[in-house]
Coordinates of C-alpha atoms in Angstrom, one line a residue:
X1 CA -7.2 25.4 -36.3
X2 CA -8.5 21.9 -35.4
X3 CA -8.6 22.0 -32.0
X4 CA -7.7 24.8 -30.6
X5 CA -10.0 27.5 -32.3
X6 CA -12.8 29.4 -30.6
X7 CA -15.7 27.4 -32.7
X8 CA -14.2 24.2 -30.8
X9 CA -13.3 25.7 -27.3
X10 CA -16.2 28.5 -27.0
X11 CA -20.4 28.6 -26.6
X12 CA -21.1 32.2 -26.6
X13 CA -17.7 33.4 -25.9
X14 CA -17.4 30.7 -22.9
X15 CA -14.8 27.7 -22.1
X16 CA -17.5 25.1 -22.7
X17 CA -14.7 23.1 -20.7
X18 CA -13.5 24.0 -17.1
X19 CA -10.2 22.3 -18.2
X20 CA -8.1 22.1 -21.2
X21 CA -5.5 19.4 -20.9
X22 CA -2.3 19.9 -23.1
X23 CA 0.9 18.2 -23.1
X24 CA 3.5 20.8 -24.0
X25 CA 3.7 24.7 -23.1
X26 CA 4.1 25.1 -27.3
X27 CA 0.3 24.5 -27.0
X28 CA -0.3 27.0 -24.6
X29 CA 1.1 30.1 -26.4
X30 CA -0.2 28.3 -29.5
X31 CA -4.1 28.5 -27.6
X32 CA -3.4 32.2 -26.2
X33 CA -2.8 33.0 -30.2
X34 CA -5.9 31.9 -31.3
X35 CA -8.1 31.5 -28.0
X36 CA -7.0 33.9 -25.5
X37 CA -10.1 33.4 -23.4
X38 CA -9.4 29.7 -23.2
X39 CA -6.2 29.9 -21.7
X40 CA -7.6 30.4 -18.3
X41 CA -8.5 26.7 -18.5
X42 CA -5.1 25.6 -20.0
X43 CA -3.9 22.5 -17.8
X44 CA 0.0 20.9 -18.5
X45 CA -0.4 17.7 -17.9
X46 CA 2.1 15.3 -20.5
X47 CA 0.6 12.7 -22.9
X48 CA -0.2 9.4 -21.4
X49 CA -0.1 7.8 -24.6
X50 CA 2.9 8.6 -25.0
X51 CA 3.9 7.7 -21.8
X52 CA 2.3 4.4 -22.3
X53 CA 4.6 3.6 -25.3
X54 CA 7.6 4.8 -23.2
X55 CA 7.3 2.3 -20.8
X56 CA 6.5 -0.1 -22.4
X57 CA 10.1 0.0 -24.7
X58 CA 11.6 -2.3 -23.0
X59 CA 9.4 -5.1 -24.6
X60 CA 9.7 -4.1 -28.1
X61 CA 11.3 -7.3 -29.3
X62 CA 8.1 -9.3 -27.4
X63 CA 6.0 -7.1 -29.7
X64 CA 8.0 -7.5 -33.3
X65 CA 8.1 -11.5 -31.9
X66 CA 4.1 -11.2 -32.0
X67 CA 4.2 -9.7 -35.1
X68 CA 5.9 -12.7 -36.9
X69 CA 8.7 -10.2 -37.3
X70 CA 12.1 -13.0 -37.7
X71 CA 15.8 -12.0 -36.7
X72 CA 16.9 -9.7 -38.5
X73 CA 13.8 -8.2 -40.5
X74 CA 13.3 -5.0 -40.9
X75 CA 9.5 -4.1 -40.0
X76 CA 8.1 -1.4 -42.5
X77 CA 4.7 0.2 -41.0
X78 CA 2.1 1.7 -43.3
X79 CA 0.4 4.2 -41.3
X80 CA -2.8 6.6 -42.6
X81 CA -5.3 9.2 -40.4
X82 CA -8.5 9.8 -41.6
X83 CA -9.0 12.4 -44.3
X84 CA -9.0 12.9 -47.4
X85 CA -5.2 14.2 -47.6
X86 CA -4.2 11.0 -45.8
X87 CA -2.4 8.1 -46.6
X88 CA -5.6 6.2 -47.3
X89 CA -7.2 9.3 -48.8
X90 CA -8.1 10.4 -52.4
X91 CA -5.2 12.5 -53.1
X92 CA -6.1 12.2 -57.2
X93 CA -3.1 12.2 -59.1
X94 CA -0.5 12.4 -56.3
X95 CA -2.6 9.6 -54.8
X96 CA 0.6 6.6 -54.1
X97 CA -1.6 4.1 -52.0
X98 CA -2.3 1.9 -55.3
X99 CA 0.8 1.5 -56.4
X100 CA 2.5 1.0 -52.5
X101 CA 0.2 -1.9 -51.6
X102 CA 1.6 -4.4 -53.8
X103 CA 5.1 -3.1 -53.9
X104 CA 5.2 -3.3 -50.0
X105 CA 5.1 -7.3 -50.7
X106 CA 6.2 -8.0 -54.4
X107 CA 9.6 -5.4 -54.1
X108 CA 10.6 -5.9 -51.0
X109 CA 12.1 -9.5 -50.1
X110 CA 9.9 -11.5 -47.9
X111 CA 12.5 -12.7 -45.8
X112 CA 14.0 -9.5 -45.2
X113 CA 11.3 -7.2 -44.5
X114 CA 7.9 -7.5 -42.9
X115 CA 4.8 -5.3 -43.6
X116 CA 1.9 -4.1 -41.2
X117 CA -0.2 -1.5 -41.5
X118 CA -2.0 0.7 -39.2
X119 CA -5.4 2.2 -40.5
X120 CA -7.1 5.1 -38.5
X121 CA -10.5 3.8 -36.7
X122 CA -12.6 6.0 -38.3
X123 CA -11.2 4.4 -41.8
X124 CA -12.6 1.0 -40.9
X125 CA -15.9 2.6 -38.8
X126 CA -16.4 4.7 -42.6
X127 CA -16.1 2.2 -45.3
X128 CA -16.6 -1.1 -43.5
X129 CA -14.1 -4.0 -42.4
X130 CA -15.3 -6.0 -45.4
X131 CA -14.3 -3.2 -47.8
X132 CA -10.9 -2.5 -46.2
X133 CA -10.1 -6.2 -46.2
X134 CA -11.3 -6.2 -49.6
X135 CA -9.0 -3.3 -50.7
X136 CA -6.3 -4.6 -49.4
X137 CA -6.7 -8.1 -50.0
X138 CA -3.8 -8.6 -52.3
X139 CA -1.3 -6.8 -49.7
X140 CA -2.9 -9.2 -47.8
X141 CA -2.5 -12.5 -49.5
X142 CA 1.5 -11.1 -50.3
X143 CA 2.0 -10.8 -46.4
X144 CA 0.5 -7.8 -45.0
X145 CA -0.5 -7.4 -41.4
X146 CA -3.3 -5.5 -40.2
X147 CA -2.9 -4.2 -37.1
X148 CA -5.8 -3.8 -34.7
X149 CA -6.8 -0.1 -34.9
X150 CA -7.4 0.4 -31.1
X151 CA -5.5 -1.6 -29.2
X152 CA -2.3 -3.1 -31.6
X153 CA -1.5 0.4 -32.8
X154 CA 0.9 1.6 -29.9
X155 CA 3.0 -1.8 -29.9
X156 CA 3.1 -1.6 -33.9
X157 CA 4.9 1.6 -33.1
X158 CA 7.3 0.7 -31.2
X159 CA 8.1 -3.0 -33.0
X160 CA 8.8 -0.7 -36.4
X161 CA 11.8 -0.5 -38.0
X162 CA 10.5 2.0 -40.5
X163 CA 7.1 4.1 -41.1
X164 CA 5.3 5.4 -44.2
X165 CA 2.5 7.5 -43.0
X166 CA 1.1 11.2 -43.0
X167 CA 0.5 13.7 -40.9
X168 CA -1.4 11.8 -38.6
X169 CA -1.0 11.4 -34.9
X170 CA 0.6 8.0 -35.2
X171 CA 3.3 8.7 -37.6
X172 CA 4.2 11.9 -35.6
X173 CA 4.7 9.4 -32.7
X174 CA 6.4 6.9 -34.3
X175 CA 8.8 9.9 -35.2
X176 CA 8.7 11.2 -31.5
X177 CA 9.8 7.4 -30.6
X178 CA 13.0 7.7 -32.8
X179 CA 11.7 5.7 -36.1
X180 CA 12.4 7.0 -39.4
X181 CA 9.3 8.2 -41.6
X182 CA 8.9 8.5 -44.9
X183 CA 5.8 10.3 -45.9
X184 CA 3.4 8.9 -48.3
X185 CA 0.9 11.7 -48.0
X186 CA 2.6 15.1 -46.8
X187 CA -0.2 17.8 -47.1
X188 CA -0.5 20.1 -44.8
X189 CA -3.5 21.5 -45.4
X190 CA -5.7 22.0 -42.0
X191 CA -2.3 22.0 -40.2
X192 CA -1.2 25.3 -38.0
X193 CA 1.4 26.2 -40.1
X194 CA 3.3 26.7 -36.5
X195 CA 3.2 23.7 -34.8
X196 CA 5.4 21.1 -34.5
X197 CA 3.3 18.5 -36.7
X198 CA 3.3 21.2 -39.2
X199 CA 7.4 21.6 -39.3
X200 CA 7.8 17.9 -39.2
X201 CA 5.7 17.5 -42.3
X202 CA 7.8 20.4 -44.1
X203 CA 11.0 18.7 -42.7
X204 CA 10.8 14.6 -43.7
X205 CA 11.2 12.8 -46.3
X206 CA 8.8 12.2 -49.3
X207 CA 8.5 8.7 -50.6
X208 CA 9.3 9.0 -54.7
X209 CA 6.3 7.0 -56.1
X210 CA 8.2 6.0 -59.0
X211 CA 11.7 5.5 -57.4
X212 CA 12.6 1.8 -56.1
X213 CA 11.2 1.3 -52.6
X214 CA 13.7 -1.3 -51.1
X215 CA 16.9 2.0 -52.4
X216 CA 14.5 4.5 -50.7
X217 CA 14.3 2.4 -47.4
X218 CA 17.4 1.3 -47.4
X219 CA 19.1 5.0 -47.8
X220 CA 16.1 6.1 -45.2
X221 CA 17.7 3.1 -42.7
X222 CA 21.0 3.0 -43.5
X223 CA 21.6 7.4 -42.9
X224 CA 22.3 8.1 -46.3
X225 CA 22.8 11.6 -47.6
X226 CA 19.1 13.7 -47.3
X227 CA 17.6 10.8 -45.1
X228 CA 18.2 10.6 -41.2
X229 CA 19.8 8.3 -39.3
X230 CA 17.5 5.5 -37.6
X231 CA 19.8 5.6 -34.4
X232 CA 19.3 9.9 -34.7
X233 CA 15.8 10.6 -32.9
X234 CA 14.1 13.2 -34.8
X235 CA 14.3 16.4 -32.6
X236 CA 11.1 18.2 -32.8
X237 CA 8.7 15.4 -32.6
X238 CA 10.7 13.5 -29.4
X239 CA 10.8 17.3 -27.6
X240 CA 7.5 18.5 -28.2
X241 CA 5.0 15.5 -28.5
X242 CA 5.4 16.6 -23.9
X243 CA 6.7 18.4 -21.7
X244 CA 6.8 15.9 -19.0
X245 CA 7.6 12.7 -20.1
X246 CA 6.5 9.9 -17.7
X247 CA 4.3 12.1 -15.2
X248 CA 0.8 12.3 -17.3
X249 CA -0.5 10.3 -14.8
X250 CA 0.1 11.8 -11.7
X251 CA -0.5 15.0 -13.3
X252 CA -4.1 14.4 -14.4
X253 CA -4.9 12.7 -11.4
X254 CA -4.0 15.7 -9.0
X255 CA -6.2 18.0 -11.2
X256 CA -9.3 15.6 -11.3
X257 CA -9.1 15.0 -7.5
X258 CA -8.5 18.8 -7.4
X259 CA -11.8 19.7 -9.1
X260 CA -13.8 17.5 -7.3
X261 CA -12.7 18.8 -4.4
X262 CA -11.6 15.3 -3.0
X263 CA -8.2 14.8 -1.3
X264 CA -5.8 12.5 -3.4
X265 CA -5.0 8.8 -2.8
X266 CA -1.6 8.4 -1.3
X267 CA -0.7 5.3 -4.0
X268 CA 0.9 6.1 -6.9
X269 CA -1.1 6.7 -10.0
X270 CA -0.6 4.3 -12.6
X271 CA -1.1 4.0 -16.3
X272 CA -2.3 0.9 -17.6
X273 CA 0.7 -0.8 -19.3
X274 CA 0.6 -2.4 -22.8
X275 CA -0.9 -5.4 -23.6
X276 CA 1.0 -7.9 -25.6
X277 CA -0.8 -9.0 -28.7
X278 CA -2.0 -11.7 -30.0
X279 CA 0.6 -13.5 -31.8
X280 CA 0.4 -12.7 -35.8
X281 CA 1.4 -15.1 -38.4
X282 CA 3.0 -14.8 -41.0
X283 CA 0.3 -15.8 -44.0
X284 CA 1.3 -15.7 -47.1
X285 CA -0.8 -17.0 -49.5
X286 CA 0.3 -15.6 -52.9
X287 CA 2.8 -17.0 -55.1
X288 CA 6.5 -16.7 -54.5
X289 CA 9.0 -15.9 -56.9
X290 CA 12.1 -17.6 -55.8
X291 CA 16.0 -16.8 -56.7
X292 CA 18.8 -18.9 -55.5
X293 CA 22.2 -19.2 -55.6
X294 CA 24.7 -21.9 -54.8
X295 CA 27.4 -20.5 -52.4
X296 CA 29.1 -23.6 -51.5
X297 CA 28.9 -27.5 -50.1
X298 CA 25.5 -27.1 -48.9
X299 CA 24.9 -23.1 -48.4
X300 CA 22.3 -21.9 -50.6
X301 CA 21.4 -18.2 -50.5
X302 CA 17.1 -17.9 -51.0
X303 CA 15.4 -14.9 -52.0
X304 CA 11.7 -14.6 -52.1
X305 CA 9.3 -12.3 -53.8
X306 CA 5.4 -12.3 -52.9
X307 CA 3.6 -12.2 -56.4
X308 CA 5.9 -9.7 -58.0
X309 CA 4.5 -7.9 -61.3
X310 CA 8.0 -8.1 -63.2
X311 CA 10.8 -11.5 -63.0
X312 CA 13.2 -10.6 -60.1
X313 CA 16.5 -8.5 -61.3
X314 CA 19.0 -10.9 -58.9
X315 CA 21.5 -12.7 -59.9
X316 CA 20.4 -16.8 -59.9
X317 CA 18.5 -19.3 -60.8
X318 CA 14.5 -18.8 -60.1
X319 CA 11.6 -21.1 -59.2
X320 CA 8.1 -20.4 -58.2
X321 CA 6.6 -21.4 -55.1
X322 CA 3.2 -21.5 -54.5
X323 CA 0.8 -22.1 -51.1
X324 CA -1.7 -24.7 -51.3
X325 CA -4.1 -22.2 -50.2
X326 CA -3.0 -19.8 -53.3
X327 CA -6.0 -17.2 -54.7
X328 CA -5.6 -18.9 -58.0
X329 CA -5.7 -22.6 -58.4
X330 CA -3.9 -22.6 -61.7
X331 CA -1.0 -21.3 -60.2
X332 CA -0.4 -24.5 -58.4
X333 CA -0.1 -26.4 -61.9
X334 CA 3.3 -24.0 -62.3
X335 CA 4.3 -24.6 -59.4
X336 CA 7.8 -26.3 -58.4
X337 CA 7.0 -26.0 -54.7
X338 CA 4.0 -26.5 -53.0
X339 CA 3.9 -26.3 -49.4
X340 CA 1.5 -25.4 -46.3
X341 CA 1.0 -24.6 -42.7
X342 CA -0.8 -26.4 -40.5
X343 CA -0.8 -28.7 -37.3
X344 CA 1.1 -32.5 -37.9
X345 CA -1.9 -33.9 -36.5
X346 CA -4.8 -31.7 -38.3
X347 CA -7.3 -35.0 -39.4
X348 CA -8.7 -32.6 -42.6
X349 CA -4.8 -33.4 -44.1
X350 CA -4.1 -37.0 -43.1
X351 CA -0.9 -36.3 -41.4
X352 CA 1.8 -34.5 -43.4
X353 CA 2.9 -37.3 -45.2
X354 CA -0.4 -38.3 -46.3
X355 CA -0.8 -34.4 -47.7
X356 CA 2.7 -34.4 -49.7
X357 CA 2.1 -37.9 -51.3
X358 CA -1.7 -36.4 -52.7
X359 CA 0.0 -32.9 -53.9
X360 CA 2.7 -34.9 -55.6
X361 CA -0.1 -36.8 -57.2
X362 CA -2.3 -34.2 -57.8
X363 CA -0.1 -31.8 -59.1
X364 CA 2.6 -33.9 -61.7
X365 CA 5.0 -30.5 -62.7
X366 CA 5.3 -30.0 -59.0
X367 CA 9.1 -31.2 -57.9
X368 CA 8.5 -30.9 -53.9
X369 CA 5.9 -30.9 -51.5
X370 CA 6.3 -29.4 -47.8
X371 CA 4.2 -29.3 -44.7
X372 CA 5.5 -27.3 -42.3
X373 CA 3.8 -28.2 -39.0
X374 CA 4.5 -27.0 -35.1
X375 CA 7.9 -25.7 -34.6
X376 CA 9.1 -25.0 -38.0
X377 CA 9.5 -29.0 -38.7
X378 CA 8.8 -29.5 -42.3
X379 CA 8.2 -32.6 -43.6
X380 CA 9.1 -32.8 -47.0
X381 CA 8.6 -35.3 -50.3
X382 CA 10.7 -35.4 -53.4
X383 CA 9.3 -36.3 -57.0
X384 CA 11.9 -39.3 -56.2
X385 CA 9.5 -40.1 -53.6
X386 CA 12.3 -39.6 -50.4
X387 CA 10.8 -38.3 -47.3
X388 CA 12.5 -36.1 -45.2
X389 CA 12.3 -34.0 -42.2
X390 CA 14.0 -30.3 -42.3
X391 CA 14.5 -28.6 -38.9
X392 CA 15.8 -25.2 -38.5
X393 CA 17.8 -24.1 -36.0
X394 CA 16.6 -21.6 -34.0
X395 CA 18.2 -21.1 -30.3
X396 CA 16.3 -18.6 -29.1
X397 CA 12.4 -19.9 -30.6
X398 CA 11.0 -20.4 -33.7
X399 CA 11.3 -16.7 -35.2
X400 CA 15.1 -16.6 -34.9
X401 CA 15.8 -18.9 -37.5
X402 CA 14.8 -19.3 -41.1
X403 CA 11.1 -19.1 -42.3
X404 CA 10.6 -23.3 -43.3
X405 CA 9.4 -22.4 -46.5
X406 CA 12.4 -20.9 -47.5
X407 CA 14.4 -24.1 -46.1
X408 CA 11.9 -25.9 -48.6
X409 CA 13.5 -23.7 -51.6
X410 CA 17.0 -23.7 -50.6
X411 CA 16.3 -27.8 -51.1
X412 CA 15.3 -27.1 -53.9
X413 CA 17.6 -25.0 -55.0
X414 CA 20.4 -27.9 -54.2
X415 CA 18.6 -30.8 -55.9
X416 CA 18.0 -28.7 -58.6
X417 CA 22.1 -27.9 -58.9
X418 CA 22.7 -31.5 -58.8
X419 CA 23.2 -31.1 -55.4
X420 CA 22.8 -35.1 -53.4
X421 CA 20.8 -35.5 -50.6
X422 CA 23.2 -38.0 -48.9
X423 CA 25.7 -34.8 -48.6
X424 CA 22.9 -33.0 -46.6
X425 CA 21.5 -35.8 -44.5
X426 CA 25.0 -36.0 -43.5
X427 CA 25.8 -32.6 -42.9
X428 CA 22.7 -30.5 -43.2
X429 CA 22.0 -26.8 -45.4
X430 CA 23.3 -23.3 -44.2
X431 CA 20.4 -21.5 -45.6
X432 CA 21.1 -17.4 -46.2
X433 CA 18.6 -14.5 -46.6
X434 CA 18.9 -11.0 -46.5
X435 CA 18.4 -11.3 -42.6
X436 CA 20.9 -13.5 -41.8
X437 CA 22.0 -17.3 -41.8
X438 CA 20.5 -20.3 -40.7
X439 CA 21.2 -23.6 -40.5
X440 CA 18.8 -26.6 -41.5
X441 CA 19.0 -30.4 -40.7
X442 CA 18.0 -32.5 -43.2
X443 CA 16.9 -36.0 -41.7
X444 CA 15.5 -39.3 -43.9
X445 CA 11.9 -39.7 -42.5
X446 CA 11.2 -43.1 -44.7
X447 CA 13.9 -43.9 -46.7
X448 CA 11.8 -46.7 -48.7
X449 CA 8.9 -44.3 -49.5
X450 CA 7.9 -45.4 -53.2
X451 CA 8.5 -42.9 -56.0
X452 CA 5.4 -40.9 -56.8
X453 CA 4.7 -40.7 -60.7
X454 CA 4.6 -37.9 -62.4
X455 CA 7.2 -35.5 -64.4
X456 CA 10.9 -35.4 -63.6
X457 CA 12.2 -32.1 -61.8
X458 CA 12.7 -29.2 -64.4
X459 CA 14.8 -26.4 -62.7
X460 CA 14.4 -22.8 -62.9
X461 CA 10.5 -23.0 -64.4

């Protein structure tokens, strides 16, 4: 029993350690079973992880905003430990890591779900960053975060709307914090059949490798029959992962003083709180398979797909939309959209306008080019060779309104329809994903701008 046997706990029948720290009393009964002379040294002292993530709750929405996470996305967390019955493992033929990686990005919509991923240390330490990036490049180019293994992890837990993992550490956390699991890799193997870890493993949910992954999310989310609610906290994991929720550190710091033999401070002992990190982008390089539909004077519904291996099943008309950045260059020849990210006053581009007149040029079958600079303004050139300026609206920052790109599509979309740009100057674009609507100003930024030559727009290619 990892852990908690003799061969980790004993030299020559000794506690190598004059203290034991566990978080829960299950432990303890669990170490009398199968380390009686260990139990002297037994010490209850909570989780401080643990406690960490509790109080730092309050702040989740800081941490999904760092994540690129929009309103109303749904942020699904791939989660693996470190062996080979792990998530990342070699399971052989029950192995479903190669065919989750793309479908995290190409099934699920990209404006309705966001995908991160949180690999065990030892994973990167044992095969290399390079090799890890490498594997999971095209997860990567579809929108996949990776989340920094030792000091994002916690936060990625608690921004998570949903977790695929195993029967790692993390993934029992993220169930201890109240967020649903569905387990990728569920052996148990090396597990003590009694603890909790153990019971949870027998007791959630097994993602079907060959059953939709958005139905088995949603039904995981939504409560459906054989899935738990997301508002229900799992109760084994939240009752057992301590005993003392909140008080790990004053716990531990009473025992240390205590075995020193040094009277304790009389300020209160503090856990470091959690940092907020870095702020993640969105990047999402590969091509996007668009489907719109026309819902009304100027509301356009947009759904995107990040390099999907089969054509969309929704209802609509479709369009492909490709990143000037794009792993293959020969997909920008295909492209009816081209757009980028980058700073309005970036000297490599020549100012957005500059940039849209060259892609135009450069790439004839291409019906708009967008740059979307600071602050989700998108500037924007038609094959007609109109400039215009698309601004979301977005009351409470950038991330609570629509992604630009998708603005980008949803024009499109209208001008593709037959729709006129005079009725959206006037009265601007309600622009719907699957998490939520937006609306989108549309604004002449040179109304003389000469046509660029090239190939008239040819919908739905």
């Amino acid at each position: 029993m990892f852990g908690l046997s003799p061969e980790w706990l004993l030299a020559d029948g000794t506690p190598v350690a004059d203290s034991l720290v566990l978080s829960h009393p299950e432990q303890v009964e669990r170490l009398r079973a199968a380390c009686p002379e260990a139990v002297p040294t037994a010490v209850l002292a909570g989780d401080p992880c643990f406690d960490r993530m509790l109080a730092a709750l309050p702040y989740r929405e800081r941490f999904r905003r760092a994540l690129g996470v929009r309103r109303g996305q749904r942020l699904v967390l791939l989660n693996s430990t470190w062996n080979p019955d792990s998530l990342f493992g070699d399971s052989g033929a029950e192995d479903v890591l190669p065919s989750l990686l793309p479908r995290l990005t190409a099934e699920l919509p990209a404006d309705t779900y966001r995908a991160a991923a949180v690999l065990h240390p030892n994973i990167w330490h044992g095969h290399g960053p390079g090799q890890v990036r490498a594997w999971l490049d095209r997860a990567r180019r579809g929108g996949l975060a990776l989340v920094d293994p030792l000091d994002g992890w916690r936060q990625a837990l608690i921004a998570a709307d949903v977790i695929i993992g195993d029967a790692g550490s993390v993934t029992y956390y993220g169930a201890a914090l109240g967020t649903p699991v569905l387990l990728g890799a569920a052996s148990a193997d090396g597990l003590d059949p009694v603890s909790p870890v153990a019971a949870f493993v027998r007791r959630a949910p097994r993602l079907l490798p060959h059953v939709s992954l958005r139905s088995q999310l949603e039904a995981l989310l939504d409560g459906r029959p054989g899935h738990r609610p997301a508002t229900e906290p799992e109760p084994g994991p939240a009752a057992l992962v301590t005993s003392v929720p909140g008080a790990a550190a004053a716990l531990l710091r009473r025992h240390f003083y205590a075995l020193i033999g040094l009277p304790e401070p009389a300020d209160p002992a503090l856990l470091d709180p959690l940092p907020l990190p870095p702020y993640e982008p969105v990047t999402r390089t590969a091509p996007l398979r668009v489907v719109t539909r026309l819902l009304g004077a100027g509301e356009i519904e947009v759904v995107r797909y990040a390099d999907p291996r089969a054509e969309p099943g929704d209802d609509g008309d479709a369009h492909t939309a490709v990143h000037e950045d794009t792993l293959d260059p020969g997909r920008l020849a295909l492209a009816d959209v081209i757009f980028r990210y980058g700073a309005a006053d970036d000297p490599r581009f020549g100012g957005p306008e500059r940039w849209t007149d060259e892609v135009l040029a450069r790439h004839p079958h291409c019906a708009l080019a967008a740059f979307v600079a600071e602050g989700g303004v998108c500037t924007v050139r038609t094959r007609a060779g109109s400039l215009l300026r698309l601004s979301g609206h977005a009351p409470d920052g950038p991330l609570s309104g629509v992604d630009p790109a998708a603005g980008v599509s949803a024009l499109h979309a209208w001008l593709a329809g037959g729709g006129t740009l005079e009725r959206l100057t006037a009265h601007g674009m309600t622009v719907r994903t699957g998490a939520g609507a937006s609306r989108v100003s549309v604004t002449p930024a040179a109304p003389d701008a000469p046509d660029v030559p090239g190939a008239p727009v040819i919908p739905g290619r």
